[in-house]
């Protein structure tokens, strides 16, 4: 049995972000950014994508950072690895759903190579961090030779593996508003094996005052062409008391808001059934973290 090898391509290693952007502009099409390489190299080996140039940016230390404070919120550089996110004290303390996602993330090798920017740019409906970032009201910071712009993550994805990244642009950071001490969060995914992509996933961010939901955000993965927020369920839960009946009705709204497909990992019917369970589990974990049963 023959083994497919990577097609020939030019490999360029810039020393600055500006240099990488210049190369992107000059090469125009058939050029891709290479960070950790956990997706693009596998993709190129499985099928000829017509890529003629890879720009390897993993040495650009200016894109490898995590900053957090109460006023400006959270900022994660595009080259920050999953392992770095997992070990960040700020994220462990204030963004528990992100830490949840790192616990379920493939294996140590992928965690050491894969990056937050790559997870976002790949735009997979099954990307583990994407529901988390959606529930955090995150933004994507993009830079080109002409400008730096910010796109809401909720508007960033346009289809399976498609996004609003323009030719000549590079993602430099992901930012998110601060979550208050009243907020709690959780991420749950169901999959065949620990190293497989999610069959379904659910992320929630919530706060409770006087026994009622004062803030609630729900985001899902692997149940639509892109990761999605379920605004209908959020609107329903706002101001509601925490009861089993409320949870059950919210789960039905969640199920009604998805558009799953059948593929080799799961069926659409199974995804529809199990997403309600994932949502309820994420809610229960987040509430338990606030000592609310």
Short mmCIF file of C-alpha atoms in Angstrom, two decimals:
data_model
loop_
_atom_site.label_atom_id
_atom_site.label_comp_id
_atom_site.label_asym_id
_atom_site.label_seq_id
_atom_site.Cartn_x
_atom_site.Cartn_y
_atom_site.Cartn_z
CA UNK A 1 0.00 0.00 0.00
CA UNK A 2 1.42 3.37 -1.03
CA UNK A 3 1.78 6.23 1.44
CA UNK A 4 0.89 9.72 0.27
CA UNK A 5 3.61 12.31 0.80
CA UNK A 6 3.33 16.07 1.02
CA UNK A 7 3.32 17.88 -2.34
CA UNK A 8 6.20 20.23 -3.09
CA UNK A 9 5.92 23.75 -1.68
CA UNK A 10 8.04 26.75 -0.74
CA UNK A 11 8.63 27.25 2.99
CA UNK A 12 9.30 30.80 4.17
CA UNK A 13 10.17 31.65 7.77
CA UNK A 14 9.64 35.38 8.47
CA UNK A 15 11.21 37.06 11.50
CA UNK A 16 8.42 39.59 12.12
CA UNK A 17 4.66 39.83 11.69
CA UNK A 18 5.11 42.68 9.19
CA UNK A 19 7.39 40.48 7.09
CA UNK A 20 4.82 37.67 7.14
CA UNK A 21 2.10 40.09 6.02
CA UNK A 22 4.30 41.40 3.21
CA UNK A 23 4.89 37.86 1.94
CA UNK A 24 1.16 37.14 2.11
CA UNK A 25 0.46 40.23 0.01
CA UNK A 26 3.13 39.38 -2.54
CA UNK A 27 2.18 35.72 -2.97
CA UNK A 28 -1.58 36.43 -3.13
CA UNK A 29 -3.19 33.02 -3.68
CA UNK A 30 -2.01 29.45 -3.08
CA UNK A 31 -0.30 30.59 0.13
CA UNK A 32 -1.16 29.52 3.68
CA UNK A 33 0.03 30.34 7.16
CA UNK A 34 1.72 27.50 9.07
CA UNK A 35 1.70 27.72 12.87
CA UNK A 36 1.52 24.42 14.75
CA UNK A 37 0.72 22.52 11.57
CA UNK A 38 -1.68 20.11 13.28
CA UNK A 39 -4.35 20.73 10.62
CA UNK A 40 -2.81 22.09 7.44
CA UNK A 41 -0.06 19.46 7.07
CA UNK A 42 -2.55 16.62 7.52
CA UNK A 43 -4.87 18.34 5.06
CA UNK A 44 -2.09 18.68 2.46
CA UNK A 45 -1.04 15.07 2.90
CA UNK A 46 -4.59 13.79 2.45
CA UNK A 47 -5.40 15.86 -0.64
CA UNK A 48 -3.63 18.24 -3.00
CA UNK A 49 -4.97 21.69 -2.02
CA UNK A 50 -2.89 23.52 -4.60
CA UNK A 51 -0.84 25.24 -1.90
CA UNK A 52 2.46 26.45 -3.27
CA UNK A 53 3.81 28.42 -0.29
CA UNK A 54 3.70 27.95 3.47
CA UNK A 55 4.66 30.85 5.71
CA UNK A 56 5.93 29.36 8.97
CA UNK A 57 5.22 31.83 11.78
CA UNK A 58 5.88 29.78 14.91
CA UNK A 59 8.99 31.84 15.74
CA UNK A 60 7.08 35.12 15.98
CA UNK A 61 7.23 35.60 19.75
CA UNK A 62 5.16 38.81 19.52
CA UNK A 63 2.12 36.59 18.80
CA UNK A 64 2.72 34.31 21.79
CA UNK A 65 1.18 35.85 24.92
CA UNK A 66 -1.69 35.85 27.40
CA UNK A 67 -2.65 39.08 29.15
CA UNK A 68 -5.53 39.66 31.53
CA UNK A 69 -6.83 42.42 33.75
CA UNK A 70 -10.22 43.56 34.97
CA UNK A 71 -10.36 46.65 32.77
CA UNK A 72 -9.15 45.45 29.38
CA UNK A 73 -10.18 41.81 29.66
CA UNK A 74 -8.39 38.79 28.20
CA UNK A 75 -6.08 38.79 25.18
CA UNK A 76 -4.48 35.64 23.76
CA UNK A 77 -1.85 35.85 21.03
CA UNK A 78 -2.57 33.79 17.94
CA UNK A 79 0.55 31.63 18.45
CA UNK A 80 -0.25 30.78 22.06
CA UNK A 81 -0.30 27.00 22.34
CA UNK A 82 -3.09 24.94 23.86
CA UNK A 83 -0.59 23.80 26.51
CA UNK A 84 0.12 27.41 27.49
CA UNK A 85 -3.61 28.11 27.81
CA UNK A 86 -4.00 25.00 29.98
CA UNK A 87 -1.27 26.21 32.36
CA UNK A 88 -2.37 29.85 32.58
CA UNK A 89 -3.38 30.82 36.16
CA UNK A 90 -5.58 33.67 34.86
CA UNK A 91 -7.55 31.34 32.60
CA UNK A 92 -7.86 28.67 35.30
CA UNK A 93 -9.24 31.26 37.70
CA UNK A 94 -11.57 33.32 35.51
CA UNK A 95 -12.33 31.29 32.36
CA UNK A 96 -13.00 27.74 33.57
CA UNK A 97 -14.62 26.70 30.29
CA UNK A 98 -11.31 27.26 28.48
CA UNK A 99 -9.53 25.04 30.98
CA UNK A 100 -12.26 22.42 30.47
CA UNK A 101 -11.53 22.48 26.74
CA UNK A 102 -7.81 21.93 27.27
CA UNK A 103 -8.49 18.87 29.43
CA UNK A 104 -10.37 17.25 26.56
CA UNK A 105 -7.98 18.40 23.84
CA UNK A 106 -6.55 15.47 21.84
CA UNK A 107 -3.15 14.60 23.34
CA UNK A 108 0.00 16.20 24.78
CA UNK A 109 1.74 16.36 21.40
CA UNK A 110 -1.13 18.27 19.80
CA UNK A 111 -1.42 20.53 22.86
CA UNK A 112 2.25 21.44 22.55
CA UNK A 113 1.94 22.24 18.84
CA UNK A 114 -1.63 23.44 18.29
CA UNK A 115 -2.39 27.14 18.72
CA UNK A 116 -5.42 29.24 19.58
CA UNK A 117 -5.05 31.17 16.32
CA UNK A 118 -4.94 27.94 14.35
CA UNK A 119 -8.08 26.66 16.08
CA UNK A 120 -9.89 29.86 15.12
CA UNK A 121 -8.52 30.13 11.57
CA UNK A 122 -9.33 26.49 10.84
CA UNK A 123 -13.00 27.42 11.38
CA UNK A 124 -14.06 23.83 11.96
CA UNK A 125 -17.60 23.39 13.32
CA UNK A 126 -16.02 20.89 15.74
CA UNK A 127 -13.22 23.13 17.01
CA UNK A 128 -13.20 22.75 20.81
CA UNK A 129 -12.26 26.31 21.71
CA UNK A 130 -14.72 27.96 19.36
CA UNK A 131 -17.90 27.44 21.45
CA UNK A 132 -15.93 28.61 24.51
CA UNK A 133 -14.79 31.80 22.80
CA UNK A 134 -18.28 32.42 21.41
CA UNK A 135 -19.76 32.15 24.89
CA UNK A 136 -17.10 34.61 26.09
CA UNK A 137 -18.17 37.22 23.49
CA UNK A 138 -14.70 37.05 21.98
CA UNK A 139 -13.33 39.11 19.09
CA UNK A 140 -10.73 38.27 16.45
CA UNK A 141 -7.96 40.81 15.81
CA UNK A 142 -6.66 40.73 12.21
CA UNK A 143 -3.82 42.67 10.65
CA UNK A 144 -2.89 43.39 7.04
CA UNK A 145 -0.47 45.81 5.41
CA UNK A 146 -3.30 48.36 5.20
CA UNK A 147 -5.01 48.10 8.60
CA UNK A 148 -5.74 46.29 11.82
CA UNK A 149 -9.39 45.39 12.32
CA UNK A 150 -11.52 43.59 14.88
CA UNK A 151 -14.27 41.13 13.97
CA UNK A 152 -16.77 39.70 16.44
CA UNK A 153 -16.29 35.95 16.62
CA UNK A 154 -20.07 35.56 16.30
CA UNK A 155 -19.74 37.06 12.80
CA UNK A 156 -16.35 35.58 11.91
CA UNK A 157 -17.40 32.12 10.68
CA UNK A 158 -19.19 31.99 7.33
CA UNK A 159 -19.34 28.23 6.73
CA UNK A 160 -17.48 24.96 7.37
CA UNK A 161 -13.78 25.93 7.40
CA UNK A 162 -14.67 29.37 6.03
CA UNK A 163 -14.25 32.71 7.72
CA UNK A 164 -14.00 36.44 7.18
CA UNK A 165 -10.21 36.43 6.88
CA UNK A 166 -9.31 38.49 3.83
CA UNK A 167 -6.41 37.91 1.44
CA UNK A 168 -3.25 39.33 2.97
CA UNK A 169 -4.58 39.22 6.55
CA UNK A 170 -3.21 37.37 9.52
CA UNK A 171 -4.91 36.72 12.86
CA UNK A 172 -2.79 38.29 15.59
CA UNK A 173 -4.92 37.82 18.72
CA UNK A 174 -8.20 36.75 20.26
CA UNK A 175 -9.69 39.11 22.85
CA UNK A 176 -12.56 38.76 25.30
CA UNK A 177 -14.27 41.02 27.84
CA UNK A 178 -13.60 40.29 31.49
CA UNK A 179 -15.89 37.82 33.23
CA UNK A 180 -16.90 39.16 36.63
CA UNK A 181 -16.53 37.27 39.88
CA UNK A 182 -20.27 36.58 39.64
CA UNK A 183 -19.79 34.60 36.43
CA UNK A 184 -19.17 30.89 36.15
CA UNK A 185 -18.64 28.74 33.07
CA UNK A 186 -18.19 25.21 31.73
CA UNK A 187 -17.50 23.28 28.55
CA UNK A 188 -18.65 19.73 27.78
CA UNK A 189 -18.08 17.62 24.71
CA UNK A 190 -19.07 14.10 23.65
CA UNK A 191 -16.81 12.15 21.32
CA UNK A 192 -15.86 8.64 20.31
CA UNK A 193 -12.33 8.75 21.75
CA UNK A 194 -10.31 11.35 23.63
CA UNK A 195 -8.28 12.20 20.52
CA UNK A 196 -11.24 12.46 18.14
CA UNK A 197 -13.20 15.54 17.13
CA UNK A 198 -16.38 16.23 19.07
CA UNK A 199 -19.67 14.67 18.09
CA UNK A 200 -21.28 17.59 19.92
CA UNK A 201 -20.02 20.22 22.36
CA UNK A 202 -21.60 22.85 24.58
CA UNK A 203 -20.17 25.88 26.36
CA UNK A 204 -22.00 28.08 28.85
CA UNK A 205 -21.22 31.29 30.71
CA UNK A 206 -23.70 32.32 33.39
CA UNK A 207 -24.34 34.40 36.46
CA UNK A 208 -27.13 34.11 39.03
CA UNK A 209 -28.59 36.75 41.33
CA UNK A 210 -31.40 36.14 43.84
CA UNK A 211 -31.87 32.63 42.51
CA UNK A 212 -32.45 33.74 38.91
CA UNK A 213 -30.27 33.90 35.83
CA UNK A 214 -28.90 37.42 35.41
CA UNK A 215 -26.64 36.55 32.48
CA UNK A 216 -26.49 33.46 30.27
CA UNK A 217 -24.61 32.61 27.09
CA UNK A 218 -24.82 29.27 25.32
CA UNK A 219 -22.62 28.17 22.41
CA UNK A 220 -22.51 24.84 20.61
CA UNK A 221 -20.14 22.95 18.33
CA UNK A 222 -20.56 20.15 15.76
CA UNK A 223 -24.30 20.77 15.35
CA UNK A 224 -24.39 23.30 12.50
CA UNK A 225 -22.20 24.47 9.58
CA UNK A 226 -20.39 26.76 12.06
CA UNK A 227 -20.11 26.98 15.84
CA UNK A 228 -23.25 28.80 17.01
CA UNK A 229 -24.79 30.79 19.85
CA UNK A 230 -28.31 29.75 20.83
CA UNK A 231 -29.83 33.16 21.49
CA UNK A 232 -33.40 31.83 21.78
CA UNK A 233 -32.45 29.66 24.77
CA UNK A 234 -30.48 32.53 26.29
CA UNK A 235 -33.48 34.86 26.05
CA UNK A 236 -35.73 32.23 27.59
CA UNK A 237 -33.43 31.61 30.57
CA UNK A 238 -32.83 35.27 31.47
CA UNK A 239 -34.66 36.01 34.71
CA UNK A 240 -35.79 32.40 35.13
CA UNK A 241 -35.43 30.49 38.37
CA UNK A 242 -33.18 27.43 38.49
CA UNK A 243 -35.54 24.46 38.23
CA UNK A 244 -35.56 21.13 36.40
CA UNK A 245 -38.59 22.26 34.39
CA UNK A 246 -36.77 25.38 33.21
CA UNK A 247 -33.71 23.32 32.25
CA UNK A 248 -35.82 20.83 30.32
CA UNK A 249 -37.58 23.56 28.34
CA UNK A 250 -34.27 25.30 27.63
CA UNK A 251 -32.79 22.00 26.39
CA UNK A 252 -35.68 21.63 23.92
CA UNK A 253 -35.03 25.15 22.65
CA UNK A 254 -31.36 24.25 22.24
CA UNK A 255 -32.29 21.13 20.26
CA UNK A 256 -34.63 23.13 18.02
CA UNK A 257 -31.90 25.64 17.22
CA UNK A 258 -29.39 23.27 15.63
CA UNK A 259 -28.83 21.95 12.10
CA UNK A 260 -26.72 18.80 12.50
CA UNK A 261 -25.51 16.50 9.76
CA UNK A 262 -24.78 12.78 9.64
CA UNK A 263 -21.14 11.85 9.07
CA UNK A 264 -18.68 9.10 9.99
CA UNK A 265 -18.51 10.33 13.60
CA UNK A 266 -22.24 10.44 14.33
CA UNK A 267 -25.75 10.77 12.95
CA UNK A 268 -27.88 13.89 12.89
CA UNK A 269 -30.49 12.18 15.07
CA UNK A 270 -27.94 11.25 17.72
CA UNK A 271 -26.51 14.77 17.72
CA UNK A 272 -30.00 16.19 18.21
CA UNK A 273 -30.66 13.85 21.14
CA UNK A 274 -27.31 14.26 22.87
CA UNK A 275 -26.89 18.03 22.56
CA UNK A 276 -29.59 18.53 25.18
CA UNK A 277 -27.63 16.29 27.55
CA UNK A 278 -24.37 18.18 26.87
CA UNK A 279 -26.12 21.49 27.49
CA UNK A 280 -27.61 20.31 30.80
CA UNK A 281 -24.25 18.91 31.95
CA UNK A 282 -22.46 22.17 31.15
CA UNK A 283 -25.12 24.14 33.02
CA UNK A 284 -24.89 21.83 36.05
CA UNK A 285 -21.09 22.12 36.18
CA UNK A 286 -21.16 25.91 35.88
CA UNK A 287 -23.80 26.20 38.63
CA UNK A 288 -21.88 23.83 40.90
CA UNK A 289 -18.84 26.05 40.53
CA UNK A 290 -20.97 28.86 41.98
CA UNK A 291 -22.15 26.48 44.73
CA UNK A 292 -25.65 26.54 43.25
CA UNK A 293 -27.46 23.22 42.95
#
